[in-house]
Structures are given as C-alpha cells and as structure tokens.
C-alpha cells in the first residue's frame, strides 16, 4: 500500500503541473514523500520521469489501457490513473477501518481456542531449564512474585504476545500492551527498584486487565486472567508500601491493608465528631451559667437571660 500511496502522489503532481514542468513535479513529490516518511527525501526531475514511465507501464498492463502519444490523450491518461489509484487507496483504508471495528472472534470464531491450545502445547514441549544469569542479580522479592505467577499451569498464555493480539481491533481496544517477557526484560535492565515496586505490580495487573477487557468471557485466556489477577491482588495485600493512588485498578476492599486503613480513618473521624459534640455541650452550659449570673437580680430577665413577657394592666 505504501507503493500505491507514492504512485498516487506522483500522479496528482503530474496532474497539477503537467508533463512539461518536471522541476515542480519533483519538488512537490519530494515534499509530500518527506512529510509522510518524516525524513528529508529529495527526488530529481529525472528520477520522477523514470518513476512515471515505470508507473505508466504497470498501469497499462494492469488495467489494459492504451493511449496515443498526443499530449491531450496522455493528460487524460494521467487523470484516469490518479482517479484509479485514489479509489484503490480509499478502498484499502475503508476495509482496514471495518476490520478495526470488527472483533476478531467474529472474523475467526475459533482463533482464541486454537491459539491457547497451541501456546500450551508449545510450552509443554519446551525444556524446563529456565535458568538465566541476568535474573540472578535481581532482587529476590521480584523473582518470588514472578515465580508465583509463573507457577500457574496456564501462565504461558501471557508469556509473550499472542497472534490474536496482532489484530487491529486489539490495538483499538488496548492502549498499552504488556506481557511477562516485557516485565522480565525490565527486571534485567533494572527498571524496577525496591522503592518502585508499585510500578512492578501495576505492569502485572496491566497484563491481566488487558486480557479481561479484550477476550470474551468464555475463553480460557479470560478465566486464567481472572485467576492470576486475584493472585497478584493477594500478593499486594502482603506489602506495606502501597497507596490506592499508586496502583491502578485495585479496589480498597480487595486489599486488606487499605481496608484496615480506611476503617481506622473512619473511627478517627467518629471520635473527633464525638469530641466536638461534647465540647459544644460544655460550651453551651458555660454560656447559660454566665447569663444566669448576669441577669440574676434583673426582674425583666429570667435565669436563662431571656426577657420576661409583661402584660399591661387595663
């Protein structure tokens, strides 16, 4: 499709400037191609003429179109060529947009089941020797958590990108892909530190949250993702370094430590409220006593400092 795009740009440049102004054609073609590739590319007028002759021969053989060497006839041929290439380009991207909006299970109903079976079979055939010299220098706390995840019999489904995750619909639904191999590479490159363990858990949760969002409920990938997510949440509950604001996708009720903090905060607020109520009562009593003393000998006021009602004699 990249070749079709370049041919279309050349055809429209020729359609605008004609066959006599090859310098302008070369300048416009170079600018357009440079913008699309995001780099500086320069094409001379001779190179553009060679490209046009090649395009003309391919187009004639493809569409069985012929023309005479007259200038008007060739200008009409360039217009026809530009229109055909535009239609081809538009049809291609229209189809791509349709594919992007179509879930993969509708295009290939059994693909999730087949890819899961193939990945599990391939994992069983592999050797059990997974020793890695780089992993020996990593903090053992990370290694233990990763081993807990990999101890699941179907964790291989999330070891690396699956074929279904190459689909356009996946890229539309999932903004950031993550798998266990990426996390291991980050560990080997010392991306995670002990103080940044929240980032490690966030990436683990991202793997399984992506699978829960993307895969249908009846698939093996979905059910395994739920199980592994529960394992990660339990492991997080054992750590004392977490705040709800740091780790995304973790409800407070799922983490015992956060739930305990929430209960303590609620009890603290209740005690403060009760103390404020008692203070208010004591304050009101002091005010009443003070008023009673001030208006004790005044016949126009009662003991509470309120003015007495008097009735006039007729």
Coordinates of C-alpha atoms in Angstrom, one line a residue, residues 49-294:
X49 CA 10.4 10.8 -15.0
X50 CA 11.7 7.3 -14.6
X51 CA 9.1 6.6 -11.9
X52 CA 6.4 7.9 -14.2
X53 CA 7.4 5.7 -17.1
X54 CA 7.5 2.6 -14.7
X55 CA 4.1 3.6 -13.3
X56 CA 2.7 4.1 -16.8
X57 CA 3.8 0.6 -17.9
X58 CA 2.5 -1.1 -14.8
X59 CA -0.8 0.8 -15.0
X60 CA -1.4 -0.1 -18.7
X61 CA -0.7 -3.8 -18.1
X62 CA -2.9 -3.9 -15.0
X63 CA -5.9 -2.1 -16.5
X64 CA -5.4 -3.0 -20.1
X65 CA -5.5 0.7 -21.0
X66 CA -3.8 2.2 -24.1
X67 CA -3.4 5.7 -25.4
X68 CA -1.7 7.6 -28.3
X69 CA 1.3 9.8 -27.7
X70 CA -0.6 13.0 -28.2
X71 CA -0.4 15.4 -25.3
X72 CA -4.1 15.7 -24.6
X73 CA -4.5 12.0 -24.6
X74 CA -1.7 11.5 -22.1
X75 CA -3.1 14.2 -19.8
X76 CA -6.4 12.3 -19.8
X77 CA -4.5 9.1 -19.1
X78 CA -2.8 10.8 -16.1
X79 CA -6.2 11.9 -14.8
X80 CA -7.6 8.4 -15.2
X81 CA -4.5 7.0 -13.4
X82 CA -4.9 9.4 -10.5
X83 CA -8.6 8.5 -10.1
X84 CA -7.9 4.7 -10.2
X85 CA -5.1 5.0 -7.7
X86 CA -7.2 7.1 -5.3
X87 CA -10.1 4.6 -5.5
X88 CA -7.6 1.7 -4.7
X89 CA -6.2 3.7 -1.8
X90 CA -9.6 4.6 -0.4
X91 CA -11.0 1.1 -0.7
X92 CA -8.0 -0.3 1.1
X93 CA -8.3 2.0 4.1
X94 CA -12.1 1.6 4.2
X95 CA -11.6 -2.1 4.5
X96 CA -9.0 -1.6 7.2
X97 CA -11.4 0.6 9.3
X98 CA -14.1 -2.1 9.0
X99 CA -11.6 -4.7 10.2
X100 CA -10.6 -2.4 13.1
X101 CA -14.2 -2.1 14.2
X102 CA -14.9 -5.9 13.9
X103 CA -13.9 -8.1 16.9
X104 CA -11.6 -10.9 16.0
X105 CA -13.9 -13.6 17.2
X106 CA -16.4 -12.5 14.5
X107 CA -13.8 -12.8 11.8
X108 CA -12.3 -16.1 13.1
X109 CA -14.6 -17.7 15.7
X110 CA -12.2 -20.3 17.0
X111 CA -9.0 -18.4 16.9
X112 CA -8.8 -17.8 20.7
X113 CA -9.3 -21.5 21.4
X114 CA -6.7 -22.6 18.8
X115 CA -4.1 -20.1 19.9
X116 CA -4.5 -21.1 23.5
X117 CA -4.1 -24.8 22.7
X118 CA -1.0 -24.2 20.5
X119 CA 0.7 -22.0 23.2
X120 CA 0.1 -24.6 25.9
X121 CA 1.3 -27.4 23.7
X122 CA 4.4 -25.4 22.7
X123 CA 5.1 -24.7 26.4
X124 CA 4.9 -28.3 27.3
X125 CA 7.4 -29.2 24.6
X126 CA 9.9 -26.7 25.9
X127 CA 12.7 -27.6 28.3
X128 CA 12.1 -26.9 32.0
X129 CA 15.5 -25.3 32.3
X130 CA 14.8 -21.6 32.6
X131 CA 18.0 -20.5 34.3
X132 CA 19.1 -17.0 33.4
X133 CA 22.3 -15.4 34.6
X134 CA 20.8 -11.9 34.4
X135 CA 18.0 -12.9 36.7
X136 CA 20.4 -14.0 39.4
X137 CA 21.3 -10.3 40.1
X138 CA 17.7 -9.1 40.5
X139 CA 16.1 -8.5 43.9
X140 CA 14.7 -11.8 45.1
X141 CA 11.4 -10.2 46.1
X142 CA 10.6 -9.6 42.4
X143 CA 11.7 -13.1 41.5
X144 CA 9.5 -14.7 44.1
X145 CA 6.4 -12.8 42.9
X146 CA 7.2 -13.6 39.2
X147 CA 7.6 -17.3 40.2
X148 CA 4.3 -17.3 41.9
X149 CA 2.6 -16.1 38.7
X150 CA 4.5 -18.5 36.5
X151 CA 3.6 -21.4 38.8
X152 CA 0.1 -21.3 37.3
X153 CA -0.3 -24.1 34.7
X154 CA -1.6 -21.7 32.0
X155 CA 0.6 -18.6 32.7
X156 CA 2.3 -19.3 29.3
X157 CA -0.7 -17.6 27.7
X158 CA 0.7 -14.3 28.9
X159 CA 4.4 -15.0 28.5
X160 CA 4.5 -13.1 25.2
X161 CA 2.2 -11.6 22.6
X162 CA -0.4 -14.0 21.2
X163 CA -1.4 -14.0 17.4
X164 CA -4.8 -12.5 18.3
X165 CA -3.0 -9.5 19.8
X166 CA -1.6 -8.5 16.5
X167 CA -5.1 -7.7 15.2
X168 CA -6.2 -4.1 14.5
X169 CA -9.1 -4.5 16.9
X170 CA -6.7 -5.3 19.7
X171 CA -4.8 -2.1 19.1
X172 CA -8.1 -0.1 19.2
X173 CA -9.2 -1.7 22.5
X174 CA -5.8 -1.9 24.3
X175 CA -3.7 1.2 24.6
X176 CA -0.6 -0.4 26.2
X177 CA 0.4 -4.0 25.6
X178 CA 2.1 -5.8 28.4
X179 CA 3.3 -9.4 28.9
X180 CA 5.6 -11.4 31.3
X181 CA 8.5 -11.3 28.9
X182 CA 8.4 -7.5 28.8
X183 CA 8.4 -7.4 32.6
X184 CA 11.4 -9.8 32.8
X185 CA 13.3 -7.6 30.3
X186 CA 12.6 -4.6 32.6
X187 CA 13.9 -6.6 35.6
X188 CA 17.0 -7.5 33.8
X189 CA 17.6 -3.8 32.9
X190 CA 16.9 -2.8 36.5
X191 CA 14.0 -0.6 35.5
X192 CA 12.2 -1.5 38.8
X193 CA 13.7 -0.7 42.1
X194 CA 12.6 -1.8 45.6
X195 CA 11.1 1.7 46.2
X196 CA 9.2 1.4 42.8
X197 CA 7.6 -1.9 43.5
X198 CA 4.2 -0.3 42.7
X199 CA 5.3 0.0 39.1
X200 CA 6.1 -3.7 39.0
X201 CA 2.7 -4.7 40.3
X202 CA 1.0 -2.1 38.1
X203 CA 2.6 -3.8 35.0
X204 CA 1.5 -7.2 36.2
X205 CA -2.1 -6.0 36.7
X206 CA -2.0 -4.4 33.3
X207 CA -1.4 -7.8 31.7
X208 CA -4.5 -9.4 33.2
X209 CA -6.7 -6.3 33.0
X210 CA -6.0 -6.1 29.2
X211 CA -6.9 -9.8 28.8
X212 CA -10.2 -9.3 30.8
X213 CA -11.1 -6.4 28.6
X214 CA -10.2 -7.9 25.3
X215 CA -11.1 -11.6 25.5
X216 CA -14.7 -13.0 25.6
X217 CA -15.9 -14.4 29.0
X218 CA -16.0 -18.0 27.7
X219 CA -12.3 -18.1 26.6
X220 CA -9.5 -19.7 28.6
X221 CA -7.5 -16.5 28.4
X222 CA -10.2 -14.6 30.2
X223 CA -10.7 -17.2 33.1
X224 CA -6.9 -17.5 33.6
X225 CA -6.5 -13.7 33.7
X226 CA -9.1 -13.5 36.5
X227 CA -7.3 -16.2 38.5
X228 CA -3.9 -14.6 38.0
X229 CA -5.2 -11.1 38.9
X230 CA -6.5 -12.5 42.2
X231 CA -3.1 -13.9 42.9
X232 CA -1.5 -10.5 42.3
X233 CA -4.0 -8.7 44.5
X234 CA -3.3 -11.2 47.3
X235 CA 0.5 -10.6 46.9
X236 CA -0.1 -6.9 47.0
X237 CA -2.0 -7.2 50.2
X238 CA 1.1 -8.6 51.9
X239 CA 3.1 -5.4 51.1
X240 CA 3.1 -2.3 53.2
X241 CA 4.3 0.1 50.6
X242 CA 1.1 0.7 48.7
X243 CA -1.4 3.5 48.4
X244 CA -4.5 3.3 46.4
X245 CA -3.4 6.3 44.3
X246 CA -0.2 4.5 43.2
X247 CA -1.6 1.2 41.9
X248 CA -4.3 1.5 39.3
X249 CA -7.2 -1.0 39.1
X250 CA -7.0 -2.1 42.7
X251 CA -10.1 -1.5 44.8
X252 CA -9.6 -0.8 48.5
X253 CA -11.9 -3.7 49.5
X254 CA -9.6 -6.1 47.7
X255 CA -6.5 -5.1 49.7
X256 CA -6.6 -5.9 53.5
X257 CA -4.1 -3.2 54.4
X258 CA -6.1 -0.5 52.6
X259 CA -9.3 -1.7 54.1
X260 CA -7.8 -1.5 57.6
X261 CA -6.5 2.0 56.9
X262 CA -10.0 3.0 55.7
X263 CA -11.6 1.6 58.9
X264 CA -9.1 3.4 61.1
X265 CA -9.7 6.7 59.4
X266 CA -13.4 6.3 59.8
X267 CA -13.0 5.6 63.5
X268 CA -10.7 8.6 63.9
X269 CA -13.3 10.9 62.3
X270 CA -16.1 9.5 64.5
X271 CA -14.0 10.2 67.7
X272 CA -13.3 13.7 66.5
X273 CA -17.0 14.3 65.8
X274 CA -18.0 13.0 69.3
X275 CA -15.4 15.2 71.0
X276 CA -16.6 18.2 69.1
X277 CA -20.2 17.4 70.3
X278 CA -19.1 17.2 73.9
X279 CA -17.2 20.4 73.7
X280 CA -20.3 22.1 72.2
X281 CA -22.4 20.9 75.1
X282 CA -19.9 22.1 77.7
X283 CA -19.7 25.5 75.9
X284 CA -23.5 25.9 75.9
X285 CA -23.6 25.1 79.7
X286 CA -21.0 27.8 80.4
X287 CA -22.9 30.4 78.4
X288 CA -26.1 29.6 80.3
X289 CA -24.4 29.9 83.7
X290 CA -22.8 33.2 82.7
X291 CA -26.2 34.6 81.6
X292 CA -27.9 33.4 84.7
X293 CA -25.3 35.3 86.8
X294 CA -25.6 38.5 84.8

